[in-house]
mmCIF file of C-alpha atoms and ligand atoms in Angstrom:
data_model
loop_
_atom_site.group_PDB
_atom_site.id
_atom_site.type_symbol
_atom_site.label_atom_id
_atom_site.label_comp_id
_atom_site.label_asym_id
_atom_site.label_seq_id
_atom_site.Cartn_x
_atom_site.Cartn_y
_atom_site.Cartn_z
ATOM 1 C CA MET A 1 28.329 -20.316 24.801
ATOM 2 C CA ASN A 2 24.728 -19.207 25.214
ATOM 3 C CA LYS A 3 22.491 -19.848 22.258
ATOM 4 C CA PRO A 4 19.734 -17.312 21.557
ATOM 5 C CA ARG A 5 16.417 -18.723 22.725
ATOM 6 C CA ALA A 6 13.473 -18.817 20.293
ATOM 7 C CA ASP A 7 9.918 -18.287 21.555
ATOM 8 C CA LEU A 8 8.272 -19.309 18.284
ATOM 9 C CA LEU A 9 9.240 -21.837 15.609
ATOM 10 C CA ILE A 10 7.372 -22.307 12.333
ATOM 11 C CA ASP A 11 8.503 -25.601 10.923
ATOM 12 C CA ASN A 12 8.009 -28.066 8.120
ATOM 13 C CA ALA A 13 6.540 -25.803 5.402
ATOM 14 C CA VAL A 14 6.321 -27.176 1.869
ATOM 15 C CA GLU A 15 8.098 -23.960 0.969
ATOM 16 C CA LEU A 16 9.366 -21.114 3.058
ATOM 17 C CA ILE A 17 9.274 -17.997 0.863
ATOM 18 C CA THR A 18 11.880 -15.692 2.404
ATOM 19 C CA CYS A 19 11.800 -13.020 -0.350
ATOM 20 C CA VAL A 20 15.561 -12.723 0.120
ATOM 21 C CA SER A 21 16.558 -12.921 -3.544
ATOM 22 C CA SER A 22 19.467 -15.114 -4.585
ATOM 23 C CA GLU A 23 20.979 -15.715 -8.007
ATOM 24 C CA ASN A 24 18.976 -18.881 -8.614
ATOM 25 C CA ASP A 25 15.730 -17.892 -6.893
ATOM 26 C CA PRO A 26 14.285 -14.374 -6.634
ATOM 27 C CA LEU A 27 12.052 -15.539 -3.760
ATOM 28 C CA GLY A 28 14.834 -17.264 -1.790
ATOM 29 C CA ARG A 29 12.694 -20.344 -1.197
ATOM 30 C CA ILE A 30 13.689 -22.999 1.335
ATOM 31 C CA GLN A 31 11.966 -26.378 0.901
ATOM 32 C CA LYS A 32 10.861 -27.757 4.287
ATOM 33 C CA GLY A 33 12.244 -24.548 5.793
ATOM 34 C CA ALA A 34 11.728 -23.225 9.320
ATOM 35 C CA VAL A 35 11.665 -19.753 10.922
ATOM 36 C CA ALA A 36 12.850 -19.080 14.464
ATOM 37 C CA VAL A 37 11.443 -16.004 16.224
ATOM 38 C CA ALA A 38 12.227 -14.270 19.511
ATOM 39 C CA ASN A 39 10.699 -11.118 20.992
ATOM 40 C CA GLY A 40 8.808 -10.254 17.807
ATOM 41 C CA ARG A 41 11.835 -10.525 15.516
ATOM 42 C CA ILE A 42 13.162 -13.245 13.266
ATOM 43 C CA ILE A 43 16.362 -14.864 14.544
ATOM 44 C CA ALA A 44 17.026 -16.934 11.427
ATOM 45 C CA THR A 45 15.486 -19.043 8.639
ATOM 46 C CA ASP A 46 16.880 -22.434 7.612
ATOM 47 C CA LEU A 47 16.151 -26.125 7.891
ATOM 48 C CA ARG A 48 15.240 -26.971 11.482
ATOM 49 C CA VAL A 49 18.271 -29.238 11.897
ATOM 50 C CA ASN A 50 20.539 -26.332 10.991
ATOM 51 C CA LEU A 51 18.685 -23.853 13.232
ATOM 52 C CA GLU A 52 19.064 -26.224 16.184
ATOM 53 C CA GLU A 53 22.854 -25.888 16.041
ATOM 54 C CA SER A 54 22.830 -22.192 16.857
ATOM 55 C CA ILE A 55 19.420 -21.516 18.482
ATOM 56 C CA ASP A 56 17.838 -22.900 21.643
ATOM 57 C CA LEU A 57 14.456 -24.173 20.455
ATOM 58 C CA THR A 58 13.388 -25.848 23.702
ATOM 59 C CA GLY A 59 10.337 -24.077 25.038
ATOM 60 C CA ALA A 60 9.455 -22.414 21.729
ATOM 61 C CA GLU A 61 5.838 -22.583 20.594
ATOM 62 C CA VAL A 62 5.877 -24.691 17.439
ATOM 63 C CA ILE A 63 3.556 -24.140 14.485
ATOM 64 C CA ASP A 64 3.582 -27.139 12.170
ATOM 65 C CA ALA A 65 3.221 -25.766 8.628
ATOM 66 C CA HIS A 66 3.147 -29.239 7.070
ATOM 67 C CA GLY A 67 1.507 -29.029 3.630
ATOM 68 C CA LYS A 68 1.486 -25.230 3.741
ATOM 69 C CA ILE A 69 3.401 -22.216 2.405
ATOM 70 C CA VAL A 70 5.083 -19.713 4.717
ATOM 71 C CA ALA A 71 5.678 -16.156 3.442
ATOM 72 C CA PRO A 72 6.285 -12.597 4.685
ATOM 73 C CA GLY A 73 3.181 -10.588 5.598
ATOM 74 C CA PHE A 74 2.041 -8.312 2.780
ATOM 75 C CA VAL A 75 2.908 -4.632 2.777
ATOM 76 C CA ASP A 76 0.080 -2.578 1.276
ATOM 77 C CA CYS A 77 1.976 0.591 0.341
ATOM 78 C CA HIS A 78 -0.783 2.674 -1.282
ATOM 79 C CA THR A 79 -4.251 3.043 0.257
ATOM 80 C CA HIS A 80 -6.931 5.640 0.891
ATOM 81 C CA LEU A 81 -8.536 3.488 3.543
ATOM 82 C CA VAL A 82 -9.910 6.353 5.657
ATOM 83 C CA PHE A 83 -13.029 7.673 3.969
ATOM 84 C CA GLY A 84 -16.534 8.859 4.769
ATOM 85 C CA ARG A 85 -18.852 6.375 3.167
ATOM 86 C CA SER A 86 -19.265 3.743 0.509
ATOM 87 C CA ARG A 87 -20.005 4.831 -3.075
ATOM 88 C CA VAL A 88 -21.854 1.613 -3.858
ATOM 89 C CA LYS A 89 -24.860 3.443 -5.319
ATOM 90 C CA GLU A 90 -22.665 5.278 -7.827
ATOM 91 C CA PHE A 91 -20.920 2.000 -8.643
ATOM 92 C CA ALA A 92 -24.153 0.125 -9.304
ATOM 93 C CA LEU A 93 -25.470 2.891 -11.578
ATOM 94 C CA LYS A 94 -22.127 3.055 -13.428
ATOM 95 C CA MET A 95 -22.594 -0.488 -14.673
ATOM 96 C CA THR A 96 -25.186 0.741 -17.196
ATOM 97 C CA ARG A 97 -25.073 4.574 -17.080
ATOM 98 C CA SER A 98 -22.535 7.281 -17.921
ATOM 99 C CA VAL A 99 -21.075 9.620 -15.299
ATOM 100 C CA ALA A 100 -23.010 12.511 -16.926
ATOM 101 C CA GLU A 101 -26.290 10.602 -16.532
ATOM 102 C CA ILE A 102 -25.526 9.799 -12.896
ATOM 103 C CA GLU A 103 -24.625 13.412 -12.104
ATOM 104 C CA ALA A 104 -27.846 14.565 -13.824
ATOM 105 C CA MET A 105 -29.631 12.456 -11.171
ATOM 106 C CA GLY A 106 -28.081 14.732 -8.527
ATOM 107 C CA LEU A 107 -25.407 12.279 -7.374
ATOM 108 C CA LYS A 108 -21.794 13.375 -6.904
ATOM 109 C CA THR A 109 -19.197 10.965 -8.316
ATOM 110 C CA GLY A 110 -15.471 10.286 -8.035
ATOM 111 C CA ILE A 111 -13.088 12.067 -5.657
ATOM 112 C CA PRO A 112 -15.516 15.023 -5.108
ATOM 113 C CA ALA A 113 -18.111 12.539 -3.791
ATOM 114 C CA SER A 114 -15.528 11.073 -1.400
ATOM 115 C CA ILE A 115 -14.491 14.559 -0.252
ATOM 116 C CA ALA A 116 -18.098 15.540 0.509
ATOM 117 C CA MET A 117 -18.799 12.309 2.414
ATOM 118 C CA THR A 118 -15.540 12.489 4.377
ATOM 119 C CA ARG A 119 -16.131 16.098 5.419
ATOM 120 C CA GLU A 120 -19.602 15.122 6.684
ATOM 121 C CA THR A 121 -18.314 12.165 8.717
ATOM 122 C CA SER A 122 -17.103 12.518 12.315
ATOM 123 C CA GLU A 123 -13.610 11.457 13.354
ATOM 124 C CA ASP A 124 -15.084 8.577 15.379
ATOM 125 C CA ASP A 125 -17.079 7.244 12.447
ATOM 126 C CA LEU A 126 -14.103 7.583 10.085
ATOM 127 C CA PHE A 127 -12.065 5.614 12.595
ATOM 128 C CA LEU A 128 -14.637 2.823 12.948
ATOM 129 C CA GLY A 129 -15.094 2.467 9.179
ATOM 130 C CA ALA A 130 -11.350 2.275 8.533
ATOM 131 C CA LEU A 131 -10.822 -0.129 11.446
ATOM 132 C CA ASP A 132 -13.371 -2.507 9.943
ATOM 133 C CA ARG A 133 -11.538 -2.476 6.599
ATOM 134 C CA MET A 134 -8.203 -3.024 8.333
ATOM 135 C CA LYS A 135 -9.539 -6.117 10.108
ATOM 136 C CA ARG A 136 -10.280 -7.570 6.686
ATOM 137 C CA MET A 137 -6.826 -6.576 5.357
ATOM 138 C CA LEU A 138 -5.249 -8.530 8.194
ATOM 139 C CA LEU A 139 -7.401 -11.580 7.354
ATOM 140 C CA TYR A 140 -5.967 -11.394 3.822
ATOM 141 C CA GLY A 141 -2.395 -11.435 5.129
ATOM 142 C CA THR A 142 -1.462 -7.727 5.163
ATOM 143 C CA THR A 143 0.673 -6.802 8.172
ATOM 144 C CA THR A 144 1.700 -3.220 7.318
ATOM 145 C CA VAL A 145 -0.476 -0.616 5.640
ATOM 146 C CA GLU A 146 0.085 2.893 4.349
ATOM 147 C CA SER A 147 -2.862 5.272 4.765
ATOM 148 C CA LYS A 148 -3.263 8.631 3.052
ATOM 149 C CA SER A 149 -5.291 11.687 3.959
ATOM 150 C CA GLY A 150 -6.690 13.557 0.970
ATOM 151 C CA TYR A 151 -10.476 13.524 1.264
ATOM 152 C CA GLY A 152 -10.560 16.633 3.449
ATOM 153 C CA ILE A 153 -8.823 19.184 1.164
ATOM 154 C CA ARG A 154 -9.078 21.761 3.941
ATOM 155 C CA TRP A 155 -7.111 21.764 7.141
ATOM 156 C CA ALA A 156 -9.768 20.721 9.660
ATOM 157 C CA ASP A 157 -10.721 17.646 7.661
ATOM 158 C CA GLU A 158 -7.183 16.698 6.623
ATOM 159 C CA LEU A 159 -6.227 16.894 10.302
ATOM 160 C CA LYS A 160 -9.239 14.718 11.179
ATOM 161 C CA MET A 161 -8.051 12.025 8.736
ATOM 162 C CA LEU A 162 -4.452 12.133 9.993
ATOM 163 C CA ARG A 163 -5.661 11.803 13.601
ATOM 164 C CA VAL A 164 -7.638 8.739 12.514
ATOM 165 C CA ASN A 165 -4.372 7.258 11.163
ATOM 166 C CA GLN A 166 -2.792 7.781 14.590
ATOM 167 C CA ARG A 167 -5.738 6.106 16.353
ATOM 168 C CA LEU A 168 -5.723 3.176 13.897
ATOM 169 C CA ALA A 169 -2.055 2.530 14.649
ATOM 170 C CA GLN A 170 -2.936 2.098 18.335
ATOM 171 C CA ALA A 171 -6.165 0.120 17.876
ATOM 172 C CA GLN A 172 -5.139 -2.971 15.907
ATOM 173 C CA PRO A 173 -2.056 -5.126 15.216
ATOM 174 C CA MET A 174 -0.904 -3.796 11.801
ATOM 175 C CA ASP A 175 1.676 -1.032 11.485
ATOM 176 C CA VAL A 176 0.184 2.107 9.937
ATOM 177 C CA VAL A 177 2.332 4.465 7.853
ATOM 178 C CA SER A 178 0.713 7.876 7.504
ATOM 179 C CA THR A 179 0.893 10.048 4.361
ATOM 180 C CA PHE A 180 -0.285 13.656 4.000
ATOM 181 C CA LEU A 181 -2.171 14.045 0.703
ATOM 182 C CA GLY A 182 -3.748 17.482 1.108
ATOM 183 C CA ALA A 183 -2.953 17.866 -2.618
ATOM 184 C CA HIS A 184 -5.159 14.962 -3.723
ATOM 185 C CA ASP A 185 -7.404 17.523 -5.421
ATOM 186 C CA PHE A 186 -8.276 21.218 -5.175
ATOM 187 C CA PRO A 187 -11.059 22.276 -2.778
ATOM 188 C CA PRO A 188 -14.372 21.745 -4.578
ATOM 189 C CA GLU A 189 -15.584 25.195 -3.493
ATOM 190 C CA MET A 190 -12.857 26.993 -5.461
ATOM 191 C CA ASP A 191 -12.401 27.568 -9.208
ATOM 192 C CA ARG A 192 -9.370 25.474 -10.217
ATOM 193 C CA GLU A 193 -9.078 27.314 -13.541
ATOM 194 C CA ASP A 194 -8.292 30.567 -11.689
ATOM 195 C CA PRO A 195 -4.500 30.795 -11.147
ATOM 196 C CA SER A 196 -4.775 33.045 -8.099
ATOM 197 C CA GLN A 197 -7.137 30.615 -6.359
ATOM 198 C CA ARG A 198 -4.847 27.684 -7.245
ATOM 199 C CA ASN A 199 -1.867 29.549 -5.812
ATOM 200 C CA ALA A 200 -3.784 30.442 -2.686
ATOM 201 C CA TYR A 201 -4.524 26.773 -1.937
ATOM 202 C CA ILE A 202 -0.931 25.748 -2.756
ATOM 203 C CA ARG A 203 0.324 28.416 -0.319
ATOM 204 C CA GLU A 204 -2.092 27.048 2.264
ATOM 205 C CA LEU A 205 -0.487 23.621 1.749
ATOM 206 C CA THR A 206 3.142 24.790 1.832
ATOM 207 C CA ASP A 207 2.921 27.510 4.508
ATOM 208 C CA LYS A 208 0.272 26.172 6.897
ATOM 209 C CA MET A 209 -0.674 22.545 6.509
ATOM 210 C CA ILE A 210 2.741 20.947 5.806
ATOM 211 C CA PRO A 211 4.480 22.745 8.706
ATOM 212 C CA ARG A 212 1.688 21.620 11.079
ATOM 213 C CA VAL A 213 1.754 18.027 9.822
ATOM 214 C CA ALA A 214 5.500 17.942 10.467
ATOM 215 C CA GLU A 215 5.297 19.740 13.809
ATOM 216 C CA GLU A 216 2.633 17.383 15.170
ATOM 217 C CA ASP A 217 4.302 14.311 13.612
ATOM 218 C CA LEU A 218 1.102 13.384 11.777
ATOM 219 C CA ALA A 219 2.725 11.858 8.671
ATOM 220 C CA GLU A 220 6.023 10.563 7.290
ATOM 221 C CA PHE A 221 5.290 11.252 3.633
ATOM 222 C CA CYS A 222 3.922 14.099 1.561
ATOM 223 C CA ASP A 223 2.092 13.023 -1.599
ATOM 224 C CA ILE A 224 0.380 14.845 -4.491
ATOM 225 C CA TYR A 225 -1.825 14.055 -7.473
ATOM 226 C CA CYS A 226 0.183 15.236 -10.505
ATOM 227 C CA ASP A 227 -1.985 14.592 -13.545
ATOM 228 C CA ILE A 228 -4.203 16.254 -16.095
ATOM 229 C CA GLY A 229 -6.964 18.234 -14.322
ATOM 230 C CA TYR A 230 -5.065 18.120 -10.998
ATOM 231 C CA TYR A 231 -1.635 19.530 -10.052
ATOM 232 C CA THR A 232 0.952 20.478 -12.712
ATOM 233 C CA ALA A 233 4.526 19.202 -12.454
ATOM 234 C CA GLY A 234 5.647 22.689 -11.376
ATOM 235 C CA GLU A 235 2.996 22.893 -8.645
ATOM 236 C CA SER A 236 3.878 19.365 -7.548
ATOM 237 C CA GLU A 237 7.528 20.306 -7.191
ATOM 238 C CA THR A 238 6.604 23.309 -5.029
ATOM 239 C CA VAL A 239 4.454 21.210 -2.691
ATOM 240 C CA LEU A 240 6.797 18.217 -2.475
ATOM 241 C CA ARG A 241 9.854 20.428 -1.856
ATOM 242 C CA ALA A 242 7.966 22.181 0.953
ATOM 243 C CA GLY A 243 7.318 18.727 2.403
ATOM 244 C CA MET A 244 10.997 17.778 2.078
ATOM 245 C CA ASP A 245 12.004 21.032 3.823
ATOM 246 C CA HIS A 246 9.877 19.850 6.765
ATOM 247 C CA GLY A 247 11.191 16.285 6.775
ATOM 248 C CA LEU A 248 8.289 14.695 4.880
ATOM 249 C CA ALA A 249 9.563 12.281 2.242
ATOM 250 C CA PRO A 250 8.034 12.813 -1.226
ATOM 251 C CA ARG A 251 5.715 10.441 -3.074
ATOM 252 C CA ILE A 252 3.714 11.250 -6.185
ATOM 253 C CA HIS A 253 0.556 9.985 -7.937
ATOM 254 C CA THR A 254 1.344 10.464 -11.612
ATOM 255 C CA ASP A 255 0.925 9.375 -15.247
ATOM 256 C CA ALA A 256 -2.443 7.754 -14.468
ATOM 257 C CA TYR A 257 -4.395 9.619 -17.137
ATOM 258 C CA ALA A 258 -1.716 11.619 -19.040
ATOM 259 C CA ASN A 259 2.013 12.283 -18.932
ATOM 260 C CA ILE A 260 2.512 15.856 -17.726
ATOM 261 C CA GLY A 261 6.041 15.413 -16.392
ATOM 262 C CA GLY A 262 5.387 13.823 -13.002
ATOM 263 C CA SER A 263 7.786 10.914 -13.482
ATOM 264 C CA SER A 264 10.600 13.224 -14.606
ATOM 265 C CA LEU A 265 9.973 15.246 -11.443
ATOM 266 C CA ALA A 266 9.989 12.035 -9.371
ATOM 267 C CA ALA A 267 13.400 11.104 -10.806
ATOM 268 C CA ALA A 268 14.797 14.615 -10.262
ATOM 269 C CA LEU A 269 13.739 15.101 -6.607
ATOM 270 C CA PRO A 270 14.119 12.096 -6.217
ATOM 271 C CA ALA A 271 10.786 10.905 -4.832
ATOM 272 C CA ILE A 272 10.619 7.725 -2.766
ATOM 273 C CA SER A 273 7.929 6.406 -5.097
ATOM 274 C CA ALA A 274 5.952 7.308 -8.201
ATOM 275 C CA ASP A 275 2.518 5.691 -8.268
ATOM 276 C CA HIS A 276 0.191 4.608 -11.163
ATOM 277 C CA LEU A 277 2.569 4.990 -14.206
ATOM 278 C CA ASN A 278 0.181 4.181 -17.063
ATOM 279 C CA TYR A 279 1.700 6.772 -19.437
ATOM 280 C CA THR A 280 5.342 6.806 -18.319
ATOM 281 C CA SER A 281 7.982 6.889 -21.088
ATOM 282 C CA GLU A 282 10.848 4.393 -21.229
ATOM 283 C CA ASN A 283 13.302 7.232 -20.738
ATOM 284 C CA GLU A 284 11.526 8.241 -17.511
ATOM 285 C CA MET A 285 11.558 4.609 -16.387
ATOM 286 C CA ARG A 286 15.343 4.579 -16.834
ATOM 287 C CA LEU A 287 15.707 7.872 -14.964
ATOM 288 C CA MET A 288 13.590 6.593 -12.067
ATOM 289 C CA ALA A 289 15.543 3.328 -11.971
ATOM 290 C CA GLU A 290 18.804 5.301 -11.787
ATOM 291 C CA SER A 291 17.585 7.548 -8.980
ATOM 292 C CA GLY A 292 16.018 4.673 -7.023
ATOM 293 C CA VAL A 293 12.378 5.774 -7.303
ATOM 294 C CA VAL A 294 10.087 2.812 -6.561
ATOM 295 C CA GLY A 295 7.312 2.347 -9.118
ATOM 296 C CA VAL A 296 4.056 1.665 -7.274
ATOM 297 C CA VAL A 297 1.564 0.020 -9.598
ATOM 298 C CA LEU A 298 -2.130 -0.451 -8.852
ATOM 299 C CA PRO A 299 -3.776 -3.309 -10.782
ATOM 300 C CA ALA A 300 -7.049 -3.128 -8.837
ATOM 301 C CA LEU A 301 -7.560 0.480 -9.945
ATOM 302 C CA ASP A 302 -6.930 -0.292 -13.624
ATOM 303 C CA PHE A 303 -9.399 -3.173 -13.275
ATOM 304 C CA ALA A 304 -12.005 -1.156 -11.337
ATOM 305 C CA VAL A 305 -12.091 1.722 -13.818
ATOM 306 C CA ALA A 306 -11.527 -0.482 -16.910
ATOM 307 C CA HIS A 307 -8.495 1.673 -17.693
ATOM 308 C CA PRO A 308 -8.018 2.163 -21.480
ATOM 309 C CA ASP A 309 -4.221 1.860 -21.090
ATOM 310 C CA PRO A 310 -3.380 -0.488 -18.208
ATOM 311 C CA PHE A 311 0.173 -0.034 -16.930
ATOM 312 C CA ASP A 312 2.785 -2.396 -18.387
ATOM 313 C CA ALA A 313 5.197 -3.787 -15.811
ATOM 314 C CA ARG A 314 7.624 -5.320 -18.355
ATOM 315 C CA PRO A 315 9.416 -2.184 -19.589
ATOM 316 C CA MET A 316 9.627 -0.884 -15.998
ATOM 317 C CA LEU A 317 11.261 -4.090 -14.805
ATOM 318 C CA GLU A 318 13.524 -4.182 -17.854
ATOM 319 C CA ALA A 319 14.587 -0.590 -17.135
ATOM 320 C CA GLY A 320 15.709 -1.827 -13.706
ATOM 321 C CA MET A 321 12.967 -0.258 -11.589
ATOM 322 C CA THR A 322 11.917 -1.745 -8.265
ATOM 323 C CA LEU A 323 8.141 -2.257 -8.444
ATOM 324 C CA ALA A 324 5.669 -2.263 -5.572
ATOM 325 C CA LEU A 325 2.019 -3.264 -5.446
ATOM 326 C CA GLY A 326 -0.784 -1.683 -3.431
ATOM 327 C CA THR A 327 -4.525 -2.248 -3.220
ATOM 328 C CA ASN A 328 -5.240 1.500 -3.603
ATOM 329 C CA LEU A 329 -8.246 0.679 -1.373
ATOM 330 C CA ASN A 330 -10.666 3.607 -1.704
ATOM 331 C CA PRO A 331 -14.401 4.060 -2.335
ATOM 332 C CA GLY A 332 -13.906 3.795 -6.124
ATOM 333 C CA ASN A 333 -11.645 0.732 -5.925
ATOM 334 C CA TRP A 334 -12.648 -1.317 -2.897
ATOM 335 C CA THR A 335 -10.542 -4.349 -2.163
ATOM 336 C CA GLU A 336 -8.640 -5.309 0.972
ATOM 337 C CA SER A 337 -6.863 -8.212 -0.750
ATOM 338 C CA MET A 338 -3.230 -8.020 -1.853
ATOM 339 C CA GLN A 339 -3.726 -11.581 -3.128
ATOM 340 C CA LEU A 340 -6.293 -10.314 -5.642
ATOM 341 C CA VAL A 341 -3.926 -7.482 -6.585
ATOM 342 C CA MET A 342 -1.149 -10.012 -7.308
ATOM 343 C CA GLN A 343 -3.566 -12.140 -9.353
ATOM 344 C CA LEU A 344 -4.460 -9.093 -11.477
ATOM 345 C CA ALA A 345 -0.811 -7.974 -11.736
ATOM 346 C CA CYS A 346 0.100 -11.298 -13.327
ATOM 347 C CA ARG A 347 -2.923 -11.665 -15.594
ATOM 348 C CA ASN A 348 -3.270 -8.079 -16.845
ATOM 349 C CA HIS A 349 0.102 -6.378 -16.454
ATOM 350 C CA GLY A 350 2.787 -8.842 -17.501
ATOM 351 C CA MET A 351 4.213 -9.697 -14.086
ATOM 352 C CA ALA A 352 5.552 -13.151 -13.235
ATOM 353 C CA PRO A 353 4.240 -14.646 -9.963
ATOM 354 C CA GLU A 354 7.675 -14.168 -8.349
ATOM 355 C CA GLU A 355 7.762 -10.501 -9.459
ATOM 356 C CA ALA A 356 4.287 -9.879 -8.053
ATOM 357 C CA MET A 357 5.273 -11.474 -4.735
ATOM 358 C CA LEU A 358 8.388 -9.313 -4.401
ATOM 359 C CA ALA A 359 6.359 -6.216 -5.327
ATOM 360 C CA ALA A 360 3.829 -7.054 -2.574
ATOM 361 C CA THR A 361 6.539 -7.464 0.062
ATOM 362 C CA THR A 362 10.103 -6.125 -0.325
ATOM 363 C CA GLY A 363 9.234 -3.639 -3.090
ATOM 364 C CA ALA A 364 6.285 -2.278 -1.130
ATOM 365 C CA ALA A 365 8.451 -2.034 2.001
ATOM 366 C CA ARG A 366 10.894 0.106 0.014
ATOM 367 C CA ALA A 367 8.055 2.389 -1.150
ATOM 368 C CA ILE A 368 7.402 3.266 2.512
ATOM 369 C CA GLN A 369 11.077 3.273 3.567
ATOM 370 C CA ARG A 370 10.719 0.179 5.771
ATOM 371 C CA ASP A 371 12.828 -2.242 3.740
ATOM 372 C CA ASP A 372 15.300 -2.656 6.603
ATOM 373 C CA GLN A 373 12.460 -3.813 8.925
ATOM 374 C CA ILE A 374 9.769 -5.676 6.955
ATOM 375 C CA GLY A 375 9.030 -7.382 3.644
ATOM 376 C CA CYS A 376 11.270 -10.429 3.938
ATOM 377 C CA LEU A 377 11.952 -13.287 6.327
ATOM 378 C CA ALA A 378 15.531 -12.791 7.472
ATOM 379 C CA GLY A 379 17.423 -12.424 10.739
ATOM 380 C CA GLY A 380 16.679 -9.122 12.490
ATOM 381 C CA TYR A 381 13.492 -8.389 10.537
ATOM 382 C CA GLN A 382 10.089 -8.023 12.200
ATOM 383 C CA ALA A 383 8.366 -11.387 12.563
ATOM 384 C CA ASP A 384 5.496 -10.457 10.206
ATOM 385 C CA ILE A 385 4.605 -13.796 8.674
ATOM 386 C CA GLN A 386 1.669 -15.438 6.928
ATOM 387 C CA ILE A 387 0.973 -19.112 6.372
ATOM 388 C CA TRP A 388 -1.095 -20.129 3.357
ATOM 389 C CA ASP A 389 -3.202 -23.235 3.119
ATOM 390 C CA LEU A 390 -1.917 -23.925 -0.405
ATOM 391 C CA PRO A 391 0.132 -26.746 -1.948
ATOM 392 C CA SER A 392 2.485 -24.425 -3.874
ATOM 393 C CA PHE A 393 3.464 -20.752 -4.002
ATOM 394 C CA GLU A 394 2.007 -20.300 -7.492
ATOM 395 C CA ASP A 395 -1.460 -21.322 -6.233
ATOM 396 C CA VAL A 396 -1.784 -17.897 -4.578
ATOM 397 C CA ILE A 397 -1.869 -16.402 -8.102
ATOM 398 C CA TYR A 398 -3.687 -19.301 -9.736
ATOM 399 C CA ARG A 399 -6.814 -19.390 -7.546
ATOM 400 C CA ILE A 400 -8.737 -16.231 -8.449
ATOM 401 C CA GLY A 401 -10.445 -14.427 -5.560
ATOM 402 C CA ASN A 402 -9.372 -17.060 -3.033
ATOM 403 C CA ASN A 403 -8.135 -16.138 0.419
ATOM 404 C CA ALA A 404 -5.203 -18.488 1.042
ATOM 405 C CA VAL A 405 -4.502 -17.292 4.600
ATOM 406 C CA TRP A 406 -4.461 -19.856 7.409
ATOM 407 C CA ILE A 407 -2.374 -17.998 10.009
ATOM 408 C CA VAL A 408 -1.086 -14.428 10.258
ATOM 409 C CA ILE A 409 1.674 -13.502 12.687
ATOM 410 C CA LYS A 410 2.439 -9.871 13.517
ATOM 411 C CA ASN A 411 5.545 -9.000 15.543
ATOM 412 C CA GLY A 412 5.849 -12.655 16.535
ATOM 413 C CA LYS A 413 2.235 -13.018 17.790
ATOM 414 C CA VAL A 414 -0.480 -15.056 16.091
ATOM 415 C CA VAL A 415 -3.210 -12.528 15.200
ATOM 416 C CA VAL A 416 -5.243 -14.622 12.742
ATOM 417 C CA ARG A 417 -5.803 -18.375 12.938
ATOM 418 C CA LYS A 418 -8.469 -20.029 10.849
ATOM 419 C CA ASN A 419 -9.848 -23.445 11.655
ATOM 420 C CA ALA A 420 -7.907 -25.783 9.407
HETATM 421 ZN ZN1 ZN B 1 -3.965 6.946 -4.625
#
């Protein structure tokens, strides 16, 4: 009988975190565990002596993870990583001044500032800026990233952002999952209080942009910002259903600043994910749990804006929801580190370290419909693996602002290796 032949073996880890939950351990940890990889995919995880019985390990490159922790690569399932320029000036002023004072100085703030800067920036420069941020994400252990449009808010600039997503996927090792977010805001040049102008832009989204996004295969998901001052639940349903009619799976930003029915809509569609969830009711949590909507929570945003009502993970988990974490990397909330996001999730939002880890891997994979490919270390899954220079799993949460990464492996290839 021919044994499958491994081309890579990671052996001897203090702990191998598989993220394959079992009754006694949600993280499916294997002490002194090993991973065997062939052709970019995991063959199996177990103790080396057990792997040797069924896998030919002769000739495999061996990485000795002695004293280290082996884990799945992070999945960052919610980012706005393509954007025109930094808003560092606005940020620095905000430390001591109000938004009104800053705007009186002639500076745009918030999403409108990002829209203006993104429209002014060429496709090449958008690409180079995003590529630089992605290099840092990889150094922090992220191996798959979702990237939204939504700073164009008119076709030419939305298209420019989606083309950048396509180029990014080709230019670096991480997988890029593209989301169309033409409904991140209304165009700044229109009056959003005027119903006929609102309807005109929504028709532009449903009748022109969404069909073109689908036709040119520019995105897998259609997303919308359903919140006070943005899109109503009714408008969100119109846009997301148009997306679904064209094969774009629905996601929704909602309940970040008020509850206007976005989570109920998410449960009814059902959406793949509902993101933010600061003002979600327990009933809506139950409905989303029942319809399988993943709750994407964004600790770095709540921290960055000093949110008055940070989301609470406990009732969502108790309602049976699957939770996912994302950096929400954008000019108002700039971090490339899922490790920092997990540290905040535990300290500020009631998540246990194990819950944060699952939300950063398997939960996040579910939020982008990749949970049969990535997010855990199991036979048949992509060999997206990180090795941490840490003595225990919990240290990744414990050491604030640290980057634990020693090695990152994407599709079975070492793409980051720090000098030990
Ligand atoms: Zn967002």
